[in-house]
mmCIF file of N, CA and C and ligand atoms in Angstrom:
data_model
loop_
_atom_site.group_PDB
_atom_site.id
_atom_site.type_symbol
_atom_site.label_atom_id
_atom_site.label_comp_id
_atom_site.label_asym_id
_atom_site.label_seq_id
_atom_site.Cartn_x
_atom_site.Cartn_y
_atom_site.Cartn_z
ATOM 1 N N MET A 439 35.272 5.846 -10.924
ATOM 2 C CA MET A 439 35.588 4.452 -11.198
ATOM 3 C C MET A 439 35.982 3.762 -9.901
ATOM 4 N N LYS A 440 35.410 2.556 -9.726
ATOM 5 C CA LYS A 440 35.832 1.733 -8.601
ATOM 6 C C LYS A 440 36.309 0.386 -9.142
ATOM 7 N N VAL A 441 37.441 -0.095 -8.647
ATOM 8 C CA VAL A 441 38.030 -1.345 -9.112
ATOM 9 C C VAL A 441 37.893 -2.392 -8.013
ATOM 10 N N THR A 442 37.361 -3.544 -8.390
ATOM 11 C CA THR A 442 37.284 -4.658 -7.449
ATOM 12 C C THR A 442 37.807 -5.906 -8.153
ATOM 13 N N ALA A 443 38.024 -6.947 -7.371
ATOM 14 C CA ALA A 443 38.562 -8.179 -7.944
ATOM 15 C C ALA A 443 38.180 -9.353 -7.059
ATOM 16 N N ASN A 444 38.099 -10.499 -7.688
ATOM 17 C CA ASN A 444 37.868 -11.738 -6.958
ATOM 18 C C ASN A 444 39.186 -12.500 -6.909
ATOM 19 N N PRO A 445 39.914 -12.405 -5.820
ATOM 20 C CA PRO A 445 41.262 -12.992 -5.795
ATOM 21 C C PRO A 445 41.266 -14.499 -5.970
ATOM 22 N N THR A 446 40.152 -15.158 -5.762
ATOM 23 C CA THR A 446 40.150 -16.612 -5.890
ATOM 24 C C THR A 446 40.247 -17.061 -7.342
ATOM 25 N N THR A 447 39.961 -16.161 -8.292
ATOM 26 C CA THR A 447 40.035 -16.552 -9.701
ATOM 27 C C THR A 447 41.326 -16.095 -10.379
ATOM 28 N N CYS A 448 42.104 -15.288 -9.696
ATOM 29 C CA CYS A 448 43.343 -14.779 -10.291
ATOM 30 C C CYS A 448 44.313 -15.934 -10.531
ATOM 31 N N ILE A 449 44.875 -15.959 -11.743
ATOM 32 C CA ILE A 449 45.865 -16.988 -12.064
ATOM 33 C C ILE A 449 47.275 -16.397 -12.130
ATOM 34 N N ALA A 450 47.393 -15.161 -11.632
ATOM 35 C CA ALA A 450 48.705 -14.523 -11.495
ATOM 36 C C ALA A 450 49.455 -14.415 -12.813
ATOM 37 N N SER A 451 48.743 -14.042 -13.856
ATOM 38 C CA SER A 451 49.415 -13.863 -15.142
ATOM 39 C C SER A 451 50.304 -12.629 -15.151
ATOM 40 N N GLY A 452 49.965 -11.661 -14.324
ATOM 41 C CA GLY A 452 50.742 -10.429 -14.267
ATOM 42 C C GLY A 452 50.338 -9.389 -15.295
ATOM 43 N N ASN A 453 49.340 -9.685 -16.111
ATOM 44 C CA ASN A 453 48.927 -8.715 -17.126
ATOM 45 C C ASN A 453 48.508 -7.386 -16.513
ATOM 46 N N CYS A 454 47.778 -7.446 -15.418
ATOM 47 C CA CYS A 454 47.239 -6.205 -14.838
ATOM 48 C C CYS A 454 48.352 -5.326 -14.293
ATOM 49 N N SER A 455 49.300 -5.917 -13.608
ATOM 50 C CA SER A 455 50.365 -5.093 -13.014
ATOM 51 C C SER A 455 51.290 -4.541 -14.083
ATOM 52 N N ARG A 456 51.400 -5.227 -15.212
ATOM 53 C CA ARG A 456 52.202 -4.684 -16.311
ATOM 54 C C ARG A 456 51.458 -3.562 -17.029
ATOM 55 N N THR A 457 50.144 -3.693 -17.114
ATOM 56 C CA THR A 457 49.346 -2.724 -17.863
ATOM 57 C C THR A 457 49.040 -1.480 -17.038
ATOM 58 N N ALA A 458 48.756 -1.656 -15.768
ATOM 59 C CA ALA A 458 48.405 -0.532 -14.896
ATOM 60 C C ALA A 458 49.147 -0.687 -13.566
ATOM 61 N N PRO A 459 50.450 -0.469 -13.585
ATOM 62 C CA PRO A 459 51.255 -0.755 -12.380
ATOM 63 C C PRO A 459 50.962 0.165 -11.209
ATOM 64 N N ARG A 460 50.295 1.261 -11.438
ATOM 65 C CA ARG A 460 49.948 2.133 -10.311
ATOM 66 C C ARG A 460 48.689 1.664 -9.601
ATOM 67 N N VAL A 461 47.982 0.748 -10.232
ATOM 68 C CA VAL A 461 46.702 0.308 -9.658
ATOM 69 C C VAL A 461 46.763 -1.149 -9.201
ATOM 70 N N PHE A 462 47.560 -1.957 -9.907
ATOM 71 C CA PHE A 462 47.627 -3.381 -9.572
ATOM 72 C C PHE A 462 49.069 -3.784 -9.268
ATOM 73 N N ALA A 463 49.206 -4.720 -8.348
ATOM 74 C CA ALA A 463 50.523 -5.280 -8.059
ATOM 75 C C ALA A 463 50.379 -6.783 -7.904
ATOM 76 N N ASN A 464 51.409 -7.484 -8.311
ATOM 77 C CA ASN A 464 51.437 -8.920 -8.067
ATOM 78 C C ASN A 464 52.273 -9.183 -6.834
ATOM 79 N N LEU A 465 51.692 -9.882 -5.905
ATOM 80 C CA LEU A 465 52.369 -10.114 -4.637
ATOM 81 C C LEU A 465 53.537 -11.071 -4.804
ATOM 82 N N ASP A 466 53.406 -11.971 -5.748
ATOM 83 C CA ASP A 466 54.430 -12.990 -5.921
ATOM 84 C C ASP A 466 54.526 -13.298 -7.411
ATOM 85 N N GLU A 467 55.616 -12.909 -8.023
ATOM 86 C CA GLU A 467 55.775 -13.112 -9.463
ATOM 87 C C GLU A 467 55.769 -14.592 -9.836
ATOM 88 N N ASN A 468 55.958 -15.464 -8.873
ATOM 89 C CA ASN A 468 56.009 -16.900 -9.162
ATOM 90 C C ASN A 468 54.682 -17.601 -8.948
ATOM 91 N N GLY A 469 53.620 -16.852 -8.900
ATOM 92 C CA GLY A 469 52.327 -17.511 -8.808
ATOM 93 C C GLY A 469 51.412 -16.959 -7.743
ATOM 94 N N GLY A 470 51.748 -15.832 -7.185
ATOM 95 C CA GLY A 470 50.880 -15.252 -6.168
ATOM 96 C C GLY A 470 49.714 -14.505 -6.776
ATOM 97 N N PHE A 471 48.919 -13.974 -5.925
ATOM 98 C CA PHE A 471 47.735 -13.253 -6.361
ATOM 99 C C PHE A 471 48.036 -11.776 -6.521
ATOM 100 N N MET A 472 47.182 -11.147 -7.261
ATOM 101 C CA MET A 472 47.330 -9.707 -7.427
ATOM 102 C C MET A 472 46.685 -8.983 -6.263
ATOM 103 N N SER A 473 47.099 -7.758 -6.074
ATOM 104 C CA SER A 473 46.424 -6.895 -5.116
ATOM 105 C C SER A 473 46.126 -5.565 -5.792
ATOM 106 N N ILE A 474 45.078 -4.943 -5.316
ATOM 107 C CA ILE A 474 44.701 -3.641 -5.849
ATOM 108 C C ILE A 474 45.343 -2.567 -4.978
ATOM 109 N N LEU A 475 46.115 -1.714 -5.617
ATOM 110 C CA LEU A 475 46.806 -0.654 -4.881
ATOM 111 C C LEU A 475 45.913 0.558 -4.685
ATOM 112 N N ASP A 476 44.988 0.753 -5.619
ATOM 113 C CA ASP A 476 44.143 1.948 -5.568
ATOM 114 C C ASP A 476 42.768 1.585 -6.109
ATOM 115 N N GLU A 477 41.803 1.402 -5.221
ATOM 116 C CA GLU A 477 40.454 1.012 -5.656
ATOM 117 C C GLU A 477 39.717 2.151 -6.342
ATOM 118 N N ARG A 478 40.164 3.356 -6.111
ATOM 119 C CA ARG A 478 39.548 4.539 -6.731
ATOM 120 C C ARG A 478 40.626 5.300 -7.492
ATOM 121 N N PRO A 479 41.083 4.745 -8.607
ATOM 122 C CA PRO A 479 42.205 5.372 -9.306
ATOM 123 C C PRO A 479 41.815 6.709 -9.922
ATOM 124 N N PRO A 480 42.789 7.589 -10.061
ATOM 125 C CA PRO A 480 42.516 8.870 -10.707
ATOM 126 C C PRO A 480 42.203 8.669 -12.181
ATOM 127 N N GLU A 481 41.560 9.663 -12.763
ATOM 128 C CA GLU A 481 41.104 9.556 -14.148
ATOM 129 C C GLU A 481 42.257 9.249 -15.100
ATOM 130 N N SER A 482 43.428 9.708 -14.777
ATOM 131 C CA SER A 482 44.582 9.468 -15.648
ATOM 132 C C SER A 482 44.905 7.979 -15.781
ATOM 133 N N GLU A 483 44.394 7.161 -14.864
ATOM 134 C CA GLU A 483 44.661 5.720 -14.890
ATOM 135 C C GLU A 483 43.524 4.906 -15.508
ATOM 136 N N TRP A 484 42.413 5.560 -15.804
ATOM 137 C CA TRP A 484 41.225 4.800 -16.190
ATOM 138 C C TRP A 484 41.430 3.977 -17.455
ATOM 139 N N ASP A 485 42.077 4.547 -18.470
ATOM 140 C CA ASP A 485 42.277 3.788 -19.714
ATOM 141 C C ASP A 485 43.129 2.550 -19.454
ATOM 142 N N ALA A 486 44.168 2.714 -18.629
ATOM 143 C CA ALA A 486 45.033 1.568 -18.317
ATOM 144 C C ALA A 486 44.261 0.512 -17.536
ATOM 145 N N VAL A 487 43.405 0.942 -16.628
ATOM 146 C CA VAL A 487 42.614 -0.013 -15.844
ATOM 147 C C VAL A 487 41.635 -0.769 -16.747
ATOM 148 N N ARG A 488 41.016 -0.053 -17.659
ATOM 149 C CA ARG A 488 40.086 -0.726 -18.601
ATOM 150 C C ARG A 488 40.842 -1.725 -19.467
ATOM 151 N N GLU A 489 42.040 -1.373 -19.896
ATOM 152 C CA GLU A 489 42.841 -2.301 -20.694
ATOM 153 C C GLU A 489 43.219 -3.519 -19.856
ATOM 154 N N ALA A 490 43.570 -3.283 -18.600
ATOM 155 C CA ALA A 490 43.917 -4.406 -17.714
ATOM 156 C C ALA A 490 42.728 -5.335 -17.542
ATOM 157 N N GLU A 491 41.541 -4.769 -17.403
ATOM 158 C CA GLU A 491 40.343 -5.603 -17.292
ATOM 159 C C GLU A 491 40.183 -6.449 -18.560
ATOM 160 N N ASP A 492 40.375 -5.826 -19.719
ATOM 161 C CA ASP A 492 40.249 -6.553 -20.987
ATOM 162 C C ASP A 492 41.271 -7.680 -21.099
ATOM 163 N N LEU A 493 42.471 -7.423 -20.606
ATOM 164 C CA LEU A 493 43.563 -8.378 -20.774
ATOM 165 C C LEU A 493 43.585 -9.476 -19.720
ATOM 166 N N CYS A 494 42.822 -9.310 -18.660
ATOM 167 C CA CYS A 494 42.845 -10.317 -17.600
ATOM 168 C C CYS A 494 42.275 -11.631 -18.135
ATOM 169 N N PRO A 495 43.054 -12.699 -18.123
ATOM 170 C CA PRO A 495 42.607 -13.966 -18.725
ATOM 171 C C PRO A 495 41.562 -14.702 -17.899
ATOM 172 N N SER A 496 41.348 -14.281 -16.671
ATOM 173 C CA SER A 496 40.406 -15.014 -15.823
ATOM 174 C C SER A 496 39.236 -14.154 -15.356
ATOM 175 N N ALA A 497 39.066 -13.005 -15.985
ATOM 176 C CA ALA A 497 37.944 -12.116 -15.658
ATOM 177 C C ALA A 497 37.872 -11.814 -14.159
ATOM 178 N N THR A 498 39.028 -11.630 -13.584
ATOM 179 C CA THR A 498 39.116 -11.369 -12.140
ATOM 180 C C THR A 498 38.797 -9.922 -11.794
ATOM 181 N N ILE A 499 39.105 -9.034 -12.713
ATOM 182 C CA ILE A 499 38.981 -7.595 -12.438
ATOM 183 C C ILE A 499 37.593 -7.110 -12.850
ATOM 184 N N GLN A 500 36.968 -6.397 -11.942
ATOM 185 C CA GLN A 500 35.692 -5.753 -12.258
ATOM 186 C C GLN A 500 35.827 -4.244 -12.077
ATOM 187 N N ILE A 501 35.174 -3.530 -12.959
ATOM 188 C CA ILE A 501 35.187 -2.074 -12.898
ATOM 189 C C ILE A 501 33.758 -1.583 -12.760
ATOM 190 N N GLU A 502 33.548 -0.717 -11.797
ATOM 191 C CA GLU A 502 32.274 -0.008 -11.671
ATOM 192 C C GLU A 502 32.511 1.404 -12.154
ATOM 193 N N GLU A 503 31.854 1.731 -13.250
ATOM 194 C CA GLU A 503 31.969 3.089 -13.765
ATOM 195 C C GLU A 503 30.895 3.919 -13.067
ATOM 196 N N ASP A 504 31.318 4.961 -12.382
ATOM 197 C CA ASP A 504 30.311 5.795 -11.722
ATOM 198 C C ASP A 504 30.472 7.225 -12.212
ATOM 199 N N ASP A 505 30.714 8.138 -11.342
ATOM 200 C CA ASP A 505 30.773 9.545 -11.728
ATOM 201 C C ASP A 505 31.891 9.809 -12.712
ATOM 202 N N GLU A 506 31.694 10.804 -13.548
ATOM 203 C CA GLU A 506 32.733 11.222 -14.469
ATOM 204 C C GLU A 506 34.001 11.592 -13.706
ATOM 205 N N ALA A 507 33.844 12.440 -12.741
ATOM 206 C CA ALA A 507 34.979 12.862 -11.915
ATOM 207 C C ALA A 507 34.812 12.256 -10.533
ATOM 208 N N ASP A 508 35.788 11.488 -10.145
ATOM 209 C CA ASP A 508 35.715 10.822 -8.850
ATOM 210 C C ASP A 508 37.011 11.120 -8.108
ATOM 211 N N ASP A 509 37.035 12.279 -7.539
ATOM 212 C CA ASP A 509 38.250 12.711 -6.857
ATOM 213 C C ASP A 509 38.221 12.391 -5.374
ATOM 214 N N ALA A 510 37.142 11.756 -4.921
ATOM 215 C CA ALA A 510 37.000 11.496 -3.486
ATOM 216 C C ALA A 510 38.024 10.491 -3.013
HETATM 217 S S1 SF4 B 156 45.529 -9.986 -15.135
HETATM 218 FE FE1 SF4 B 156 43.952 -11.121 -14.003
HETATM 219 S S2 SF4 B 156 44.788 -13.183 -13.748
HETATM 220 FE FE2 SF4 B 156 46.477 -11.832 -14.309
HETATM 221 S S3 SF4 B 156 47.399 -11.186 -12.349
HETATM 222 FE FE3 SF4 B 156 45.890 -9.633 -12.945
HETATM 223 S S4 SF4 B 156 43.964 -10.249 -11.947
HETATM 224 FE FE4 SF4 B 156 45.335 -12.026 -11.916
#
């Protein structure tokens, strides 16, 4: 899994950092943009990342599903 985002569309709702705090962080709780902490999250985070993508109100988060095991 690879996680990417278009920071220009982020409205800083904070949904992603609440849902997958090991992968996403909000730089500024008062309206800043999110940042990706881990573009290649471990499999244990994949469900949370998919939920964060679903919950993002501005479709900022994109997920590329690739290999089953991506330990690189
Ligand atoms: S859920 Fe989407 S809009 Fe909200 S902070 Fe994360 S990337 Fe930005």
